[in-house]
Short mmCIF file of C-alpha atoms in Angstrom, two decimals:
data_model
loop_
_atom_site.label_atom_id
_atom_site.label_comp_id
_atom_site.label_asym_id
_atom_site.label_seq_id
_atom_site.Cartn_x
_atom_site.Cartn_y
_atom_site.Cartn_z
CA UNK Y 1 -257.93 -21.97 96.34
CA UNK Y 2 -255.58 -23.74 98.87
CA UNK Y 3 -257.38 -22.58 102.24
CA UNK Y 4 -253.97 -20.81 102.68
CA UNK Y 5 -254.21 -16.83 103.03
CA UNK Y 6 -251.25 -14.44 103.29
CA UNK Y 7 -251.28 -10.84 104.66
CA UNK Y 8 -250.74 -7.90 103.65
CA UNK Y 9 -250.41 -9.00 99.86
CA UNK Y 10 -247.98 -5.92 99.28
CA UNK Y 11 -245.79 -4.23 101.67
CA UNK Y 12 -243.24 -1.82 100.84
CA UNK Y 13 -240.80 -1.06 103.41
CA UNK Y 14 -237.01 0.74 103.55
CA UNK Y 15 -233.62 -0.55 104.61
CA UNK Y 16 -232.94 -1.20 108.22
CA UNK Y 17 -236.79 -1.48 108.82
CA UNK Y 18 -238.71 -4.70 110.37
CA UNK Y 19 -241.33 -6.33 108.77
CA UNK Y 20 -244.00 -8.95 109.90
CA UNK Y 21 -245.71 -11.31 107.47
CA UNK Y 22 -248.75 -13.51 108.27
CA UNK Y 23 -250.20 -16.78 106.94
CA UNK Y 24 -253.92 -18.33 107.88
CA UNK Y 25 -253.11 -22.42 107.25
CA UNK Y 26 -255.42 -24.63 106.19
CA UNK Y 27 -257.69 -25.94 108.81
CA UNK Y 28 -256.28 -28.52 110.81
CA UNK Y 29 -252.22 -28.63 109.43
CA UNK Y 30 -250.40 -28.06 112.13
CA UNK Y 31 -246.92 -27.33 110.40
CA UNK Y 32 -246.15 -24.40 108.04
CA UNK Y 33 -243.35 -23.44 106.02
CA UNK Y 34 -241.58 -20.42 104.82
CA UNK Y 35 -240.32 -19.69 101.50
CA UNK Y 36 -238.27 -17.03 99.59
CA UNK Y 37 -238.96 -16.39 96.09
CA UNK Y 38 -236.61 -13.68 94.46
CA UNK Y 39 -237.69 -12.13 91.32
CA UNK Y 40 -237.43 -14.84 88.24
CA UNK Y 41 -235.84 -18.01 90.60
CA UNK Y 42 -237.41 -20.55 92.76
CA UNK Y 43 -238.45 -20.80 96.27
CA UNK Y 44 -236.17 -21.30 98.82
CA UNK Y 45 -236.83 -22.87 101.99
CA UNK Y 46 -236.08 -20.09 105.07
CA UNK Y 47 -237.58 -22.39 107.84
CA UNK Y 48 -240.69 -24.87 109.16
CA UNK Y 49 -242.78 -24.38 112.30
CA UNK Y 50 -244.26 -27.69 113.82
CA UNK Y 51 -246.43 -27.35 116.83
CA UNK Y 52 -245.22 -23.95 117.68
CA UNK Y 53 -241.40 -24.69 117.31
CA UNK Y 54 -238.66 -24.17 114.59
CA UNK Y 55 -237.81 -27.37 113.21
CA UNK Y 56 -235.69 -27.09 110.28
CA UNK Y 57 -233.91 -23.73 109.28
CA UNK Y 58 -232.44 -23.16 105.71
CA UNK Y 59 -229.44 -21.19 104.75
CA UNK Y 60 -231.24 -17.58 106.24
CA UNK Y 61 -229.17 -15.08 109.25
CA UNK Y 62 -230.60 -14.91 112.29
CA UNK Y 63 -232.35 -11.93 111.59
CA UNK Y 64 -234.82 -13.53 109.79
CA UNK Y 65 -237.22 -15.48 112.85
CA UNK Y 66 -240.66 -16.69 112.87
CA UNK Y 67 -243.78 -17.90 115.15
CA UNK Y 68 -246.51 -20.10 114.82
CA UNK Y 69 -249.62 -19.71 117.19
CA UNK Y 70 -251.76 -22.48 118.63
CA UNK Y 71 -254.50 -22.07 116.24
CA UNK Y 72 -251.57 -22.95 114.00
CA UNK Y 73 -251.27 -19.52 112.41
CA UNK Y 74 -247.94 -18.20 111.79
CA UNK Y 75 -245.67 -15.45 111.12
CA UNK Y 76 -242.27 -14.17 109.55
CA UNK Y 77 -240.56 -11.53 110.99
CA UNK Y 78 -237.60 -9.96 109.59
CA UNK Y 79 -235.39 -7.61 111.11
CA UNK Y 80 -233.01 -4.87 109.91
CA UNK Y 81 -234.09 -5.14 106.13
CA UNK Y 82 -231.78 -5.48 103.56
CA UNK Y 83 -232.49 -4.51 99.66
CA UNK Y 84 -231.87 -8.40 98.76
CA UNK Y 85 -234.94 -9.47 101.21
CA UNK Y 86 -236.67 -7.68 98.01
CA UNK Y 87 -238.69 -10.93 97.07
CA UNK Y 88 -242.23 -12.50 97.11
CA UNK Y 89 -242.54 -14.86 100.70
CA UNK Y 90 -244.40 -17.84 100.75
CA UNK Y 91 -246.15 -19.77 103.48
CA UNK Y 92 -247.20 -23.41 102.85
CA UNK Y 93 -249.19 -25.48 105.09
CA UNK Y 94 -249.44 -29.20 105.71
CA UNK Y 95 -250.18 -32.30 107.64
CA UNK Y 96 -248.14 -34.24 110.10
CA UNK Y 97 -245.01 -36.12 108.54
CA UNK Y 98 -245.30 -39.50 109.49
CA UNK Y 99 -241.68 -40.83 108.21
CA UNK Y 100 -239.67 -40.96 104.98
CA UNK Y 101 -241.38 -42.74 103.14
CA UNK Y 102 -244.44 -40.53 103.70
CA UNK Y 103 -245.66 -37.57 101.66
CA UNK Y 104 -248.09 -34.57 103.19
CA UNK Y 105 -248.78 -32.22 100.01
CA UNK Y 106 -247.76 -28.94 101.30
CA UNK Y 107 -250.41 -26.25 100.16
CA UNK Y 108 -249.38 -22.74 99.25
CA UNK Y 109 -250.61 -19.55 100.06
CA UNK Y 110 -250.38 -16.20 97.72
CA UNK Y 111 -247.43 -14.75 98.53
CA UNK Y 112 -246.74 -11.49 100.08
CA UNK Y 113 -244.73 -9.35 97.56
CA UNK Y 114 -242.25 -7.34 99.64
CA UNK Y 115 -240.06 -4.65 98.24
CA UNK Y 116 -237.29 -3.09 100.03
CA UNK Y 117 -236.24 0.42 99.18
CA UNK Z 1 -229.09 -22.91 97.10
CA UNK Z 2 -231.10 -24.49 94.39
CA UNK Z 3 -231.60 -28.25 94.24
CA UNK Z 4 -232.60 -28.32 90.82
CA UNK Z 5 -231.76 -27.01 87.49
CA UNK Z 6 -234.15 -26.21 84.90
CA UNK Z 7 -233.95 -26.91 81.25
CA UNK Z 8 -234.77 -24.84 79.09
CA UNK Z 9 -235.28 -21.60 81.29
CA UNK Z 10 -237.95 -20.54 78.93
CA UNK Z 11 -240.28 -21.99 76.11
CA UNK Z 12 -242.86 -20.63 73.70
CA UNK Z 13 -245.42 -22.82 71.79
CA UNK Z 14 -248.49 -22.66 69.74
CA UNK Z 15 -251.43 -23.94 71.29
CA UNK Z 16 -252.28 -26.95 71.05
CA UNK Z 17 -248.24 -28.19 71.07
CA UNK Z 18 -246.59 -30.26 73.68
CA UNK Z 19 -244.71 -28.68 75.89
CA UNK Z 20 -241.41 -30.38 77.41
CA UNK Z 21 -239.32 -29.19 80.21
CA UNK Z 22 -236.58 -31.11 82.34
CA UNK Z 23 -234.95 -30.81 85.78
CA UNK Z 24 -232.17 -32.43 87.14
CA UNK Z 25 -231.43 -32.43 91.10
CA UNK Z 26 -228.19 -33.06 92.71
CA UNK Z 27 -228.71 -35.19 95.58
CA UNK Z 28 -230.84 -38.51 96.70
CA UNK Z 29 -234.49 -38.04 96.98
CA UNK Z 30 -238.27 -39.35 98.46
CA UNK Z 31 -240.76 -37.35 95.75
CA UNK Z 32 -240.21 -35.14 93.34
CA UNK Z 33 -243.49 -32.48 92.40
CA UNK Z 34 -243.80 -30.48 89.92
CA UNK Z 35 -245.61 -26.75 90.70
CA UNK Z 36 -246.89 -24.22 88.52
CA UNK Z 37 -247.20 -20.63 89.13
CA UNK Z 38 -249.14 -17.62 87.36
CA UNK Z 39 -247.95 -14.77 87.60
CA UNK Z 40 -245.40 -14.65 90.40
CA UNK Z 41 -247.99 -15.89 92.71
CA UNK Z 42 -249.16 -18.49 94.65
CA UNK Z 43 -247.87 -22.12 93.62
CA UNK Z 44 -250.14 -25.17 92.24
CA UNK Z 45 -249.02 -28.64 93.41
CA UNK Z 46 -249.45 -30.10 89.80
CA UNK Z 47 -248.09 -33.92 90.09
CA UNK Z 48 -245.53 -36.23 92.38
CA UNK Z 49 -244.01 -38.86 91.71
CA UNK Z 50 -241.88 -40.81 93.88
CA UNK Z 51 -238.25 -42.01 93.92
CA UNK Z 52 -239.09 -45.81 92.90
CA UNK Z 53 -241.84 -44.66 90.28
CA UNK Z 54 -240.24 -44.21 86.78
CA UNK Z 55 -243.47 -42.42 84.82
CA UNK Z 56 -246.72 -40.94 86.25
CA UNK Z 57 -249.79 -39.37 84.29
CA UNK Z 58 -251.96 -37.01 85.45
CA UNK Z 59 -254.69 -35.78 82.66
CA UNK Z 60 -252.89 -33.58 80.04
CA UNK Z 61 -249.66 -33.78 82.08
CA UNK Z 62 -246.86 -36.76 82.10
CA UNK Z 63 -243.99 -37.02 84.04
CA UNK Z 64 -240.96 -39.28 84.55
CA UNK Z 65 -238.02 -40.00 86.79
CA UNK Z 66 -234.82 -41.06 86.16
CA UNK Z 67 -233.00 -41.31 89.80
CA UNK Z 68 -229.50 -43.05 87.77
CA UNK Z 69 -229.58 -39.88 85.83
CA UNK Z 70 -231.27 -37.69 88.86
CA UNK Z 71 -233.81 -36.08 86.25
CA UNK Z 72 -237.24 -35.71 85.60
CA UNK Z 73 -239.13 -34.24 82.76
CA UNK Z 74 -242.47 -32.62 82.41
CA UNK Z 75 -244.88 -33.12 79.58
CA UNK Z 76 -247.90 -31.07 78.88
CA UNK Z 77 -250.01 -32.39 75.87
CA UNK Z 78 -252.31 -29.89 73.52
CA UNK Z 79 -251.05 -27.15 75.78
CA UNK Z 80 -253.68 -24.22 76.16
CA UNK Z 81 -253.27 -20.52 76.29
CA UNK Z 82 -254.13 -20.84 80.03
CA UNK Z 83 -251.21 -23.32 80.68
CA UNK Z 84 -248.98 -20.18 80.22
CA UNK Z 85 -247.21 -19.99 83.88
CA UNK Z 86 -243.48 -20.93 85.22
CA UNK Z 87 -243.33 -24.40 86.13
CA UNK Z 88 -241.14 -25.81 88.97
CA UNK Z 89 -239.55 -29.28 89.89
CA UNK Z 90 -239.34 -29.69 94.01
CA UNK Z 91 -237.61 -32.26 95.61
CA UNK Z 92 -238.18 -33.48 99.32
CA UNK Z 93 -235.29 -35.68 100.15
CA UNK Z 94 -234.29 -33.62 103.95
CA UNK Z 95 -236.76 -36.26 105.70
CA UNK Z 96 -233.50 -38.01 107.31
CA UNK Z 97 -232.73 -34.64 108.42
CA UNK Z 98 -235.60 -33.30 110.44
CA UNK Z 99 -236.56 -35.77 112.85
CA UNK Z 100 -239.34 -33.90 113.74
CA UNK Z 101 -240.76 -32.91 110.63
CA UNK Z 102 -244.22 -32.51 109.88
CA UNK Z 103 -244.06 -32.13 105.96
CA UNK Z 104 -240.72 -32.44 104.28
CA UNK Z 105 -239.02 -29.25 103.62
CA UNK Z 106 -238.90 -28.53 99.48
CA UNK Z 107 -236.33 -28.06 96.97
CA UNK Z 108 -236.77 -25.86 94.05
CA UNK Z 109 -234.82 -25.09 90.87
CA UNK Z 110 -235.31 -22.61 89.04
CA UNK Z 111 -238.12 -22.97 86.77
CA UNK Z 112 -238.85 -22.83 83.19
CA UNK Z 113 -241.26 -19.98 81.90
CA UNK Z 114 -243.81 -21.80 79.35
CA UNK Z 115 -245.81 -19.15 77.13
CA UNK Z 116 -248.61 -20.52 75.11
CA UNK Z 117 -249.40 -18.53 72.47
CA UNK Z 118 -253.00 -18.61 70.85
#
């Protein structure tokens, strides 16, 4: 158990729909960051919240946007769905980066398996 | 787009055999982890090792870096039935890139499904 939690675990939506996903950190990180898995790859890296702003976007459309809340929980929203946005989302929580040469083990959360019809 | 690439994409074993996987990356690095995950869930940080380490250990597991060669490789002695999952190399190299960053954003590839069989 990572202290990370992830709602709903399954959602099922169809094209052209919005959907909100949510993710509890672990106490006291105050960045989180979102992840795309699609069935049998890796994660990719959609975006990171730090202290309630976007700070550091991956290769995602606009229509994917997110928010993180002063008690440092945080959501995904994603607008107009598409059948490729099929995929299990990740959160992952962390510390404060403190430089390159520093490391904050980022700590993951379930998933929430989303499937697009 | 993937960082890494994963060699081999899949791998069965008896238990009790060592299992081997590599990844190679593409561009300059700070750590690279290694992750596991059961199941399509959740992912396990495993083990890190960082760009000017060349070999790390971590119980059953060993890893090493080659940064000439931009490849690492995964060990897992006397594997267990339970150490059936899809493993994952990360890289965090985008520090220089996000000033602001609180936690370096992560690099996957694409993983390498290990089955132990019993």
């Amino acid at each position: 158990e990572t202290g990370v939690t992830q709602s709903p675990t399954h959602l099922i939506k169809t094209r052209g729909q919005q959907v909100t996903l949510r993710c509890s950190s672990q106490s006291g990180h105050n960045t989180v960051s979102w992840y795309q898995q699609a069935l049998g790859q890796g994660p990719q890296f959609i975006f990171q919240y730090y202290r309630e702003e976007e700070n550091g976007r991956g290769n995602f459309p606009p229509r994917f946007s997110g928010l993180q809340f002063p008690n440092y929980s945080s959501e995904l929203n994603v607008n107009a769905l598409e059948l490729d946005d099929s995929a299990l989302y990740l959160c992952a929580s962390s510390l404060e980066w403190k430089g390159v040469s520093s490391y904050n083990e980022q700590f993951f959360g379930p998933g929430t398996r989303l499937t697009v019809l | 787009s993937q960082q890494g690439e994963e060699d081999p994409q899949a791998l069965s074993i008896q238990e009790g055999e060592n299992a081997t996987m590599n990844c190679s990356y593409k561009t300059s690095i700070n750590n690279l982890q290694w992750y596991r995950q059961n199941s399509g869930r959740g992912l396990v940080h495993l083990i890190l090792i960082r760009s000017n380490e060349r070999e790390k250990h971590s119980g059953r597991l060993r890893v090493t870096l080659d940064t000439s060669k931009k490849s690492s490789s995964l060990l897992i002695t006397a594997s267990r039935a339970a150490d059936t999952a899809s493993y994952f190399c990360a890289t965090d190299g985008g520090g220089l890139l996000m000033i602001k960053a609180a936690g370096n954003k992560l690099t996957f590839g694409g993983g390498t499904r290990v089955l132990v069989k019993p």
